[in-house]
Short mmCIF file of C-alpha atoms in Angstrom, two decimals:
data_model
loop_
_atom_site.label_atom_id
_atom_site.label_comp_id
_atom_site.label_asym_id
_atom_site.label_seq_id
_atom_site.Cartn_x
_atom_site.Cartn_y
_atom_site.Cartn_z
CA MET A 1228 22.43 3.69 4.11
CA ALA A 1229 21.13 4.81 0.71
CA TYR A 1230 18.32 3.14 -1.13
CA SER A 1231 17.55 3.40 -4.82
CA ASP A 1232 14.36 2.56 -6.64
CA ILE A 1233 13.69 -0.96 -7.95
CA HIS A 1234 15.70 -1.48 -11.13
CA LEU A 1235 13.54 -3.05 -13.81
CA PRO A 1236 12.80 -1.99 -17.39
CA LEU A 1237 9.59 -0.02 -17.66
CA PRO A 1238 7.88 -2.72 -19.78
CA GLY A 1239 8.79 -5.14 -17.00
CA PHE A 1240 6.87 -3.05 -14.45
CA ILE A 1241 3.86 -2.97 -16.75
CA ALA A 1242 3.97 -6.76 -17.20
CA LEU A 1243 4.46 -7.30 -13.45
CA ASP A 1244 1.44 -5.14 -12.58
CA TRP A 1245 -0.93 -6.91 -14.96
CA THR A 1246 0.39 -10.36 -14.09
CA LEU A 1247 -0.24 -9.82 -10.39
CA MET A 1248 -3.74 -8.47 -10.97
CA ALA A 1249 -4.57 -11.34 -13.35
CA PHE A 1250 -3.34 -13.75 -10.68
CA ALA A 1251 -5.56 -12.03 -8.09
CA LEU A 1252 -8.57 -12.32 -10.42
CA LEU A 1253 -8.42 -16.13 -10.49
CA PRO A 1254 -9.44 -16.74 -6.82
CA ILE A 1255 -12.15 -14.07 -7.17
CA LEU A 1256 -13.65 -15.93 -10.14
CA ILE A 1257 -13.47 -19.19 -8.19
CA ARG A 1258 -15.22 -17.56 -5.23
CA ILE A 1259 -18.02 -16.08 -7.35
CA SER A 1260 -18.41 -19.32 -9.32
CA LEU A 1261 -18.89 -21.33 -6.14
CA ARG A 1262 -21.41 -18.78 -4.90
CA ALA A 1263 -23.37 -18.97 -8.15
CA ARG A 1264 -23.44 -22.78 -8.14
CA SER A 1265 -24.42 -23.06 -4.49
CA ARG A 1266 -28.06 -23.97 -3.91
CA THR A 1267 -28.18 -22.37 -0.47
CA LEU A 1268 -29.55 -18.87 0.09
CA HIS A 1269 -26.70 -16.40 0.48
CA SER A 1270 -26.80 -14.10 3.48
CA PRO A 1271 -26.56 -10.31 3.00
CA ALA A 1272 -23.16 -10.40 4.73
CA THR A 1273 -21.87 -12.88 2.15
CA ASN A 1274 -23.06 -10.70 -0.71
CA VAL A 1275 -21.47 -7.64 0.89
CA SER A 1276 -18.19 -9.54 1.24
CA ASP A 1277 -18.27 -10.46 -2.46
CA THR A 1278 -19.02 -6.86 -3.40
CA PHE A 1279 -16.09 -5.53 -1.41
CA ILE A 1280 -13.63 -8.05 -2.83
CA VAL A 1281 -14.66 -7.15 -6.38
CA LEU A 1282 -14.31 -3.45 -5.48
CA SER A 1283 -10.83 -4.18 -4.13
CA TRP A 1284 -9.78 -5.78 -7.41
CA LEU A 1285 -11.32 -3.01 -9.54
CA SER A 1286 -9.55 -0.32 -7.50
CA GLY A 1287 -6.31 -2.20 -7.98
CA CYS A 1288 -6.98 -2.24 -11.72
CA VAL A 1289 -7.42 1.54 -11.71
CA LEU A 1290 -4.09 1.81 -9.92
CA ILE A 1291 -2.20 -0.29 -12.46
CA CYS A 1292 -3.93 1.47 -15.37
CA ILE A 1293 -2.50 4.73 -14.04
CA ASN A 1294 0.88 3.07 -13.51
CA THR A 1295 0.79 1.73 -17.07
CA TRP A 1296 0.04 5.19 -18.41
CA LYS A 1297 2.89 6.71 -16.38
CA ASN A 1298 5.42 4.09 -17.44
CA THR A 1299 4.33 4.29 -21.09
CA THR A 1300 4.79 8.08 -20.97
CA ARG A 1301 8.24 7.71 -19.43
CA MET A 1302 9.26 5.22 -22.11
CA GLN A 1303 8.96 7.99 -24.69
CA TYR A 1304 11.87 9.85 -23.08
CA LEU A 1305 14.29 7.03 -22.30
CA SER A 1306 16.79 8.44 -24.79
CA SER A 1307 16.62 11.99 -23.35
CA PRO A 1308 19.43 13.23 -21.06
CA PRO A 1309 18.50 12.53 -17.41
CA GLN A 1310 19.24 16.14 -16.38
CA THR A 1311 16.48 17.35 -18.68
CA LEU A 1312 13.84 15.13 -17.05
CA TYR A 1313 11.88 15.37 -13.82
CA TYR A 1314 10.32 12.12 -12.58
CA GLY A 1315 11.10 10.59 -15.97
CA VAL A 1316 9.39 13.22 -18.12
CA PRO A 1317 10.13 16.78 -19.25
CA PRO A 1318 9.38 19.39 -16.54
CA SER A 1319 6.51 20.75 -18.62
CA GLN A 1320 4.71 17.38 -18.26
CA SER A 1321 5.79 16.50 -14.74
CA GLY A 1322 2.98 18.46 -13.08
CA HIS A 1323 0.29 16.43 -14.83
CA LEU A 1324 2.11 13.15 -14.17
CA LEU A 1325 2.50 13.95 -10.48
CA TYR A 1326 -1.15 14.99 -10.24
CA VAL A 1327 -2.30 11.68 -11.70
CA SER A 1328 0.12 9.86 -9.38
CA TRP A 1329 -1.45 11.65 -6.42
CA ILE A 1330 -4.90 10.51 -7.58
CA SER A 1331 -3.68 6.90 -7.78
CA LEU A 1332 -2.76 6.93 -4.07
CA PHE A 1333 -6.45 7.02 -3.16
CA PHE A 1334 -7.07 3.83 -5.11
CA ILE A 1335 -4.28 2.03 -3.24
CA TYR A 1336 -6.05 2.49 0.07
CA ILE A 1337 -9.55 2.01 -1.37
CA SER A 1338 -8.37 -1.38 -2.62
CA LEU A 1339 -6.66 -2.33 0.65
CA TRP A 1340 -9.54 -1.29 2.87
CA SER A 1341 -12.10 -2.93 0.59
CA ALA A 1342 -10.28 -6.22 1.16
CA LYS A 1343 -10.35 -5.58 4.92
CA ALA A 1344 -14.09 -4.84 4.72
CA ALA A 1345 -14.59 -8.09 2.79
CA PHE A 1346 -12.82 -9.93 5.61
CA LEU A 1347 -15.11 -8.35 8.21
CA ALA A 1348 -18.26 -9.14 6.22
CA PHE A 1349 -17.07 -12.73 5.82
CA TYR A 1350 -16.48 -12.98 9.57
CA TYR A 1351 -19.99 -11.69 10.23
CA SER A 1352 -21.50 -14.30 7.92
CA ILE A 1353 -19.93 -17.15 9.93
CA PHE A 1354 -19.62 -15.71 13.47
CA SER A 1355 -22.75 -13.53 13.82
CA LEU A 1356 -24.58 -16.30 15.70
CA GLN A 1357 -21.70 -17.17 18.01
CA GLY A 1358 -22.76 -14.83 20.79
CA ARG A 1359 -22.88 -11.24 21.94
CA ARG A 1360 -19.15 -11.02 22.58
CA ILE A 1361 -18.13 -11.89 19.04
CA ARG A 1362 -20.74 -9.53 17.58
CA LEU A 1363 -19.40 -6.72 19.74
CA ALA A 1364 -15.85 -7.51 18.61
CA LEU A 1365 -16.99 -7.38 14.99
CA LEU A 1366 -18.68 -4.02 15.55
CA VAL A 1367 -15.57 -2.55 17.19
CA ALA A 1368 -13.39 -3.87 14.36
CA CYS A 1369 -15.71 -2.39 11.73
CA VAL A 1370 -15.71 1.03 13.38
CA PHE A 1371 -11.94 0.97 13.85
CA THR A 1372 -11.38 -0.09 10.22
CA PHE A 1373 -13.68 2.67 8.96
CA PHE A 1374 -11.83 5.35 10.92
CA THR A 1375 -8.40 4.13 9.79
CA PHE A 1376 -9.69 4.32 6.21
CA LEU A 1377 -10.79 7.93 6.77
CA LEU A 1378 -7.38 8.60 8.33
CA HIS A 1379 -5.58 7.47 5.18
CA MET A 1380 -7.88 9.46 2.93
CA GLY A 1381 -7.22 12.52 5.07
CA LEU A 1382 -3.46 11.99 5.07
CA ILE A 1383 -3.34 11.87 1.27
CA ALA A 1384 -5.71 14.78 0.76
CA PHE A 1385 -4.64 17.22 3.48
CA TRP A 1386 -1.08 16.41 4.52
CA CYS A 1387 0.30 18.99 2.11
CA THR A 1388 -0.94 22.58 2.12
CA PRO A 1389 -1.93 23.78 -0.31
CA VAL A 1390 -3.15 20.52 -1.86
CA SER A 1391 -1.52 21.52 -5.15
CA ALA A 1392 1.88 21.14 -3.44
CA ASN A 1393 1.53 17.43 -4.22
CA TRP A 1394 2.13 18.13 -7.92
CA SER A 1395 2.99 21.84 -8.23
CA PRO A 1396 4.74 23.25 -5.15
CA PRO A 1397 4.96 27.02 -4.62
CA PRO A 1398 8.14 28.68 -5.92
CA GLY A 1399 11.14 27.94 -3.74
CA LYS A 1400 9.50 25.04 -1.89
CA PRO A 1401 10.12 21.31 -2.44
CA LEU A 1402 7.58 18.87 -3.72
CA CYS A 1403 5.30 17.61 -0.94
CA SER A 1404 3.74 14.17 -0.69
CA ALA A 1405 2.17 12.20 2.14
CA VAL A 1406 3.81 8.99 0.91
CA HIS A 1407 7.29 10.59 0.97
CA SER A 1408 6.99 12.19 4.41
CA ILE A 1409 8.32 9.82 7.05
CA ASN A 1410 5.95 11.25 9.67
CA SER A 1411 2.92 10.61 7.49
CA VAL A 1412 4.20 7.18 6.48
CA THR A 1413 4.76 6.25 10.14
CA ILE A 1414 1.18 7.13 11.02
CA SER A 1415 -0.10 5.27 7.97
CA THR A 1416 1.96 2.15 8.62
CA ILE A 1417 0.96 1.91 12.29
CA ALA A 1418 -2.73 2.35 11.44
CA ASN A 1419 -2.53 -0.14 8.57
CA ILE A 1420 -0.77 -2.88 10.52
CA THR A 1421 -2.92 -2.35 13.60
CA THR A 1422 -6.05 -2.73 11.49
CA ASP A 1423 -4.74 -5.99 10.00
CA ILE A 1424 -3.91 -7.35 13.45
CA VAL A 1425 -7.36 -6.43 14.78
CA ILE A 1426 -9.06 -8.15 11.84
CA LEU A 1427 -6.91 -11.29 11.98
CA SER A 1428 -7.39 -11.61 15.76
CA ILE A 1429 -11.22 -11.71 15.62
CA PRO A 1430 -11.59 -15.42 14.77
CA MET A 1431 -8.73 -16.55 16.99
CA HIS A 1432 -10.92 -17.36 20.02
CA ALA A 1433 -13.48 -19.31 18.01
CA LEU A 1434 -10.78 -21.16 16.09
CA TRP A 1435 -8.80 -21.90 19.23
CA THR A 1436 -11.78 -23.50 20.98
CA ARG A 1437 -12.48 -25.67 17.92
CA ALA A 1438 -8.86 -26.44 16.99
CA SER A 1439 -9.14 -30.02 18.23
CA LYS A 1440 -11.93 -30.66 15.70
CA PHE A 1441 -9.86 -29.57 12.71
CA GLY A 1442 -7.97 -32.02 10.56
CA GLY A 1443 -4.66 -31.45 8.84
CA THR A 1444 -6.29 -29.96 5.74
CA GLU A 1445 -8.34 -27.49 7.77
CA ARG A 1446 -5.28 -26.39 9.74
CA ALA A 1447 -3.34 -25.92 6.50
CA GLY A 1448 -6.16 -23.79 5.08
CA LEU A 1449 -6.26 -21.58 8.16
CA LEU A 1450 -2.49 -21.28 8.11
CA PHE A 1451 -2.64 -20.10 4.50
CA VAL A 1452 -5.23 -17.43 5.36
CA PHE A 1453 -3.11 -16.05 8.19
CA ALA A 1454 0.05 -16.34 6.09
CA MET A 1455 -1.51 -14.15 3.37
CA GLY A 1456 -2.51 -11.67 6.05
CA GLY A 1457 1.07 -11.77 7.27
CA VAL A 1458 2.35 -11.04 3.75
CA SER A 1459 0.14 -7.96 3.67
CA ILE A 1460 1.65 -6.77 6.95
CA LEU A 1461 5.16 -7.56 5.69
CA ALA A 1462 4.57 -5.56 2.49
CA ALA A 1463 3.48 -2.53 4.56
CA LEU A 1464 6.64 -2.84 6.67
CA VAL A 1465 8.86 -3.08 3.58
CA ARG A 1466 7.34 0.09 2.17
CA PHE A 1467 7.98 1.84 5.46
CA VAL A 1468 11.62 0.71 5.62
CA CYS A 1469 12.28 1.81 2.03
CA LEU A 1470 10.81 5.24 2.71
CA LYS A 1471 12.75 5.50 5.97
CA LEU A 1472 16.02 4.87 4.12
CA VAL A 1473 15.44 7.75 1.69
CA GLN A 1474 13.91 10.31 4.01
CA GLY A 1475 17.02 12.50 3.91
CA VAL A 1476 17.59 12.23 0.17
CA PRO A 1477 16.30 15.22 -1.80
CA LYS A 1478 13.85 14.41 -4.58
CA ALA A 1479 14.09 10.70 -3.88
CA SER A 1480 12.59 8.79 -6.78
CA ILE A 1481 11.08 5.62 -5.32
CA THR A 1482 7.85 5.53 -7.27
CA HIS A 1483 8.29 1.91 -8.38
CA THR A 1484 9.06 0.73 -4.83
CA ILE A 1485 5.84 2.24 -3.53
CA ASP A 1486 3.77 0.91 -6.43
CA VAL A 1487 5.18 -2.63 -6.39
CA TRP A 1488 4.84 -3.19 -2.65
CA ALA A 1489 1.40 -1.59 -2.60
CA LEU A 1490 0.31 -4.02 -5.31
CA VAL A 1491 1.82 -6.98 -3.43
CA GLU A 1492 -0.14 -5.90 -0.37
CA ILE A 1493 -3.35 -5.65 -2.41
CA VAL A 1494 -2.91 -9.06 -4.07
CA SER A 1495 -2.03 -10.81 -0.80
CA SER A 1496 -5.11 -9.30 0.87
CA ILE A 1497 -7.34 -10.57 -1.95
CA LEU A 1498 -5.79 -14.04 -1.71
CA ALA A 1499 -6.34 -14.10 2.05
CA VAL A 1500 -10.03 -13.22 1.67
CA CYS A 1501 -10.59 -15.77 -1.12
CA ALA A 1502 -8.55 -18.57 0.48
CA PRO A 1503 -11.55 -20.41 2.01
CA SER A 1504 -13.33 -20.46 -1.37
CA CYS A 1505 -10.18 -21.71 -3.10
CA ARG A 1506 -9.86 -24.49 -0.54
CA ALA A 1507 -13.50 -25.51 -1.08
CA PHE A 1508 -12.91 -25.51 -4.84
CA VAL A 1509 -9.84 -27.75 -4.53
CA ARG A 1510 -11.72 -30.22 -2.31
CA MET A 1511 -14.71 -30.28 -4.67
CA TRP A 1512 -12.45 -30.84 -7.68
CA GLY A 1513 -10.60 -33.62 -5.86
CA ARG A 1514 -13.82 -35.43 -5.00
CA ARG A 1515 -15.00 -35.08 -8.60
CA GLU A 1516 -11.76 -36.56 -9.93
CA GLN A 1517 -12.00 -39.48 -7.51
CA ARG A 1518 -15.61 -40.12 -8.55
CA HIS A 1519 -14.73 -39.98 -12.23
CA GLY A 1520 -11.80 -42.30 -11.59
CA ARG A 1521 -14.02 -44.89 -9.94
CA LEU A 1522 -16.62 -44.66 -12.68
CA GLY A 1523 -13.94 -44.93 -15.34
CA SER A 1524 -12.44 -48.08 -13.81
CA GLU A 1525 -15.86 -49.73 -13.54
CA GLU A 1526 -16.68 -48.88 -17.15
CA ALA A 1527 -13.36 -50.31 -18.27
CA VAL A 1528 -14.04 -53.60 -16.48
CA VAL A 1529 -17.48 -53.91 -18.07
CA ALA A 1530 -16.17 -52.97 -21.52
CA GLU A 1531 -13.53 -55.67 -21.40
CA GLY A 1532 -16.15 -58.26 -20.55
CA ARG A 1533 -14.46 -59.18 -17.28
CA CYS A 1534 -17.47 -58.77 -15.01
CA ASP A 1535 -20.08 -61.51 -14.40
CA VAL A 1536 -23.63 -61.06 -13.16
CA ASP A 1537 -22.70 -61.98 -9.61
CA GLY A 1538 -19.85 -59.45 -9.57
CA SER A 1539 -16.91 -61.85 -9.88
CA THR A 1540 -14.55 -61.59 -12.81
CA THR A 1541 -14.02 -64.25 -15.45
CA GLU A 1542 -10.35 -64.37 -14.57
CA SER A 1543 -11.06 -65.30 -10.98
CA ARG A 1544 -13.62 -67.94 -12.04
CA GLY A 1545 -11.13 -69.30 -14.58
CA ASP A 1546 -8.54 -69.68 -11.84
CA LYS A 1547 -11.05 -71.61 -9.77
CA LEU A 1548 -11.86 -73.93 -12.68
CA GLU A 1549 -8.19 -74.55 -13.32
CA HIS A 1550 -7.67 -75.42 -9.67
CA VAL A 1551 -10.60 -77.90 -9.74
CA GLY A 1552 -9.22 -79.51 -12.90
CA LEU A 1553 -5.82 -80.06 -11.32
CA ARG A 1554 -7.45 -81.60 -8.27
CA ILE A 1555 -9.45 -84.03 -10.47
CA GLU A 1556 -6.29 -85.07 -12.31
CA GLN A 1557 -4.59 -85.71 -8.98
CA LEU A 1558 -7.45 -87.95 -7.78
CA VAL A 1559 -7.46 -89.88 -11.04
CA ALA A 1560 -3.73 -90.49 -10.75
CA GLU A 1561 -4.13 -91.76 -7.20
CA GLY A 1562 -6.94 -94.10 -8.30
CA LYS A 1563 -4.69 -95.73 -10.86
#
């Protein structure tokens, strides 16, 4: 089965990249805004979590800046014959484009692992006092996450020898890349998904023991967090499947597939980390709207002059007076 790269005009890829990153910025701003307005003292773990989530977004921005530059460069040669181009540009420029593309791979995994680190710091801020067992689980998860991050950095940097084979292979040898080698991608995907599963499994025991205390809203919020984590895992699997389908195709051009699904994985990770803050923001906004609604209705009643000193309305008192008047008329008629 053959697979071809995602078909979308180059301006469309640029717009998609910036739209996704702008969408990911919104929950980060909500999270930081709630932190700034909170009167409680923030723990160091909370501050570390915020720092990592901002780093994740900034690394993603570096990635899409590089992607924007690449796609803008390719747009200059859309009218050129395809046989005269290599990776969308003339061969004389392909080496520099591939070198910059290789640099961008580091920012993919810096962004992804920063989001994972933000998750772990957030867990520590809420579970650090739950007991020795949960602290030990957090420590093991942190160490495992750190080593899987080093693994990915090593795969990108040292999978190809010499390193320049990533953008300028020796004469007679094909272009080398860790993200195009199915063996490297298999190692990367297993490590990535395993890390996500380890991180998502940490709060399961605590949440399971307290599940009976959660209402429908709380369960929906937790489901959203785990769903976003599941999207991140799904995106990693999709990238693996796409690369598996083209492993036997020479000079397979699947740059957009890798970039798009990497960005989806980054954005879903950011949403998962910021989901609790977004839920708190929605609840706070809902309570504010209800309070304003009650105040508005009371002000409207007073403004219309319908409220008496004792709290009853003039309409209700008028109804009572009308009822008394009818009763008096009835008694008078009976007396006659």
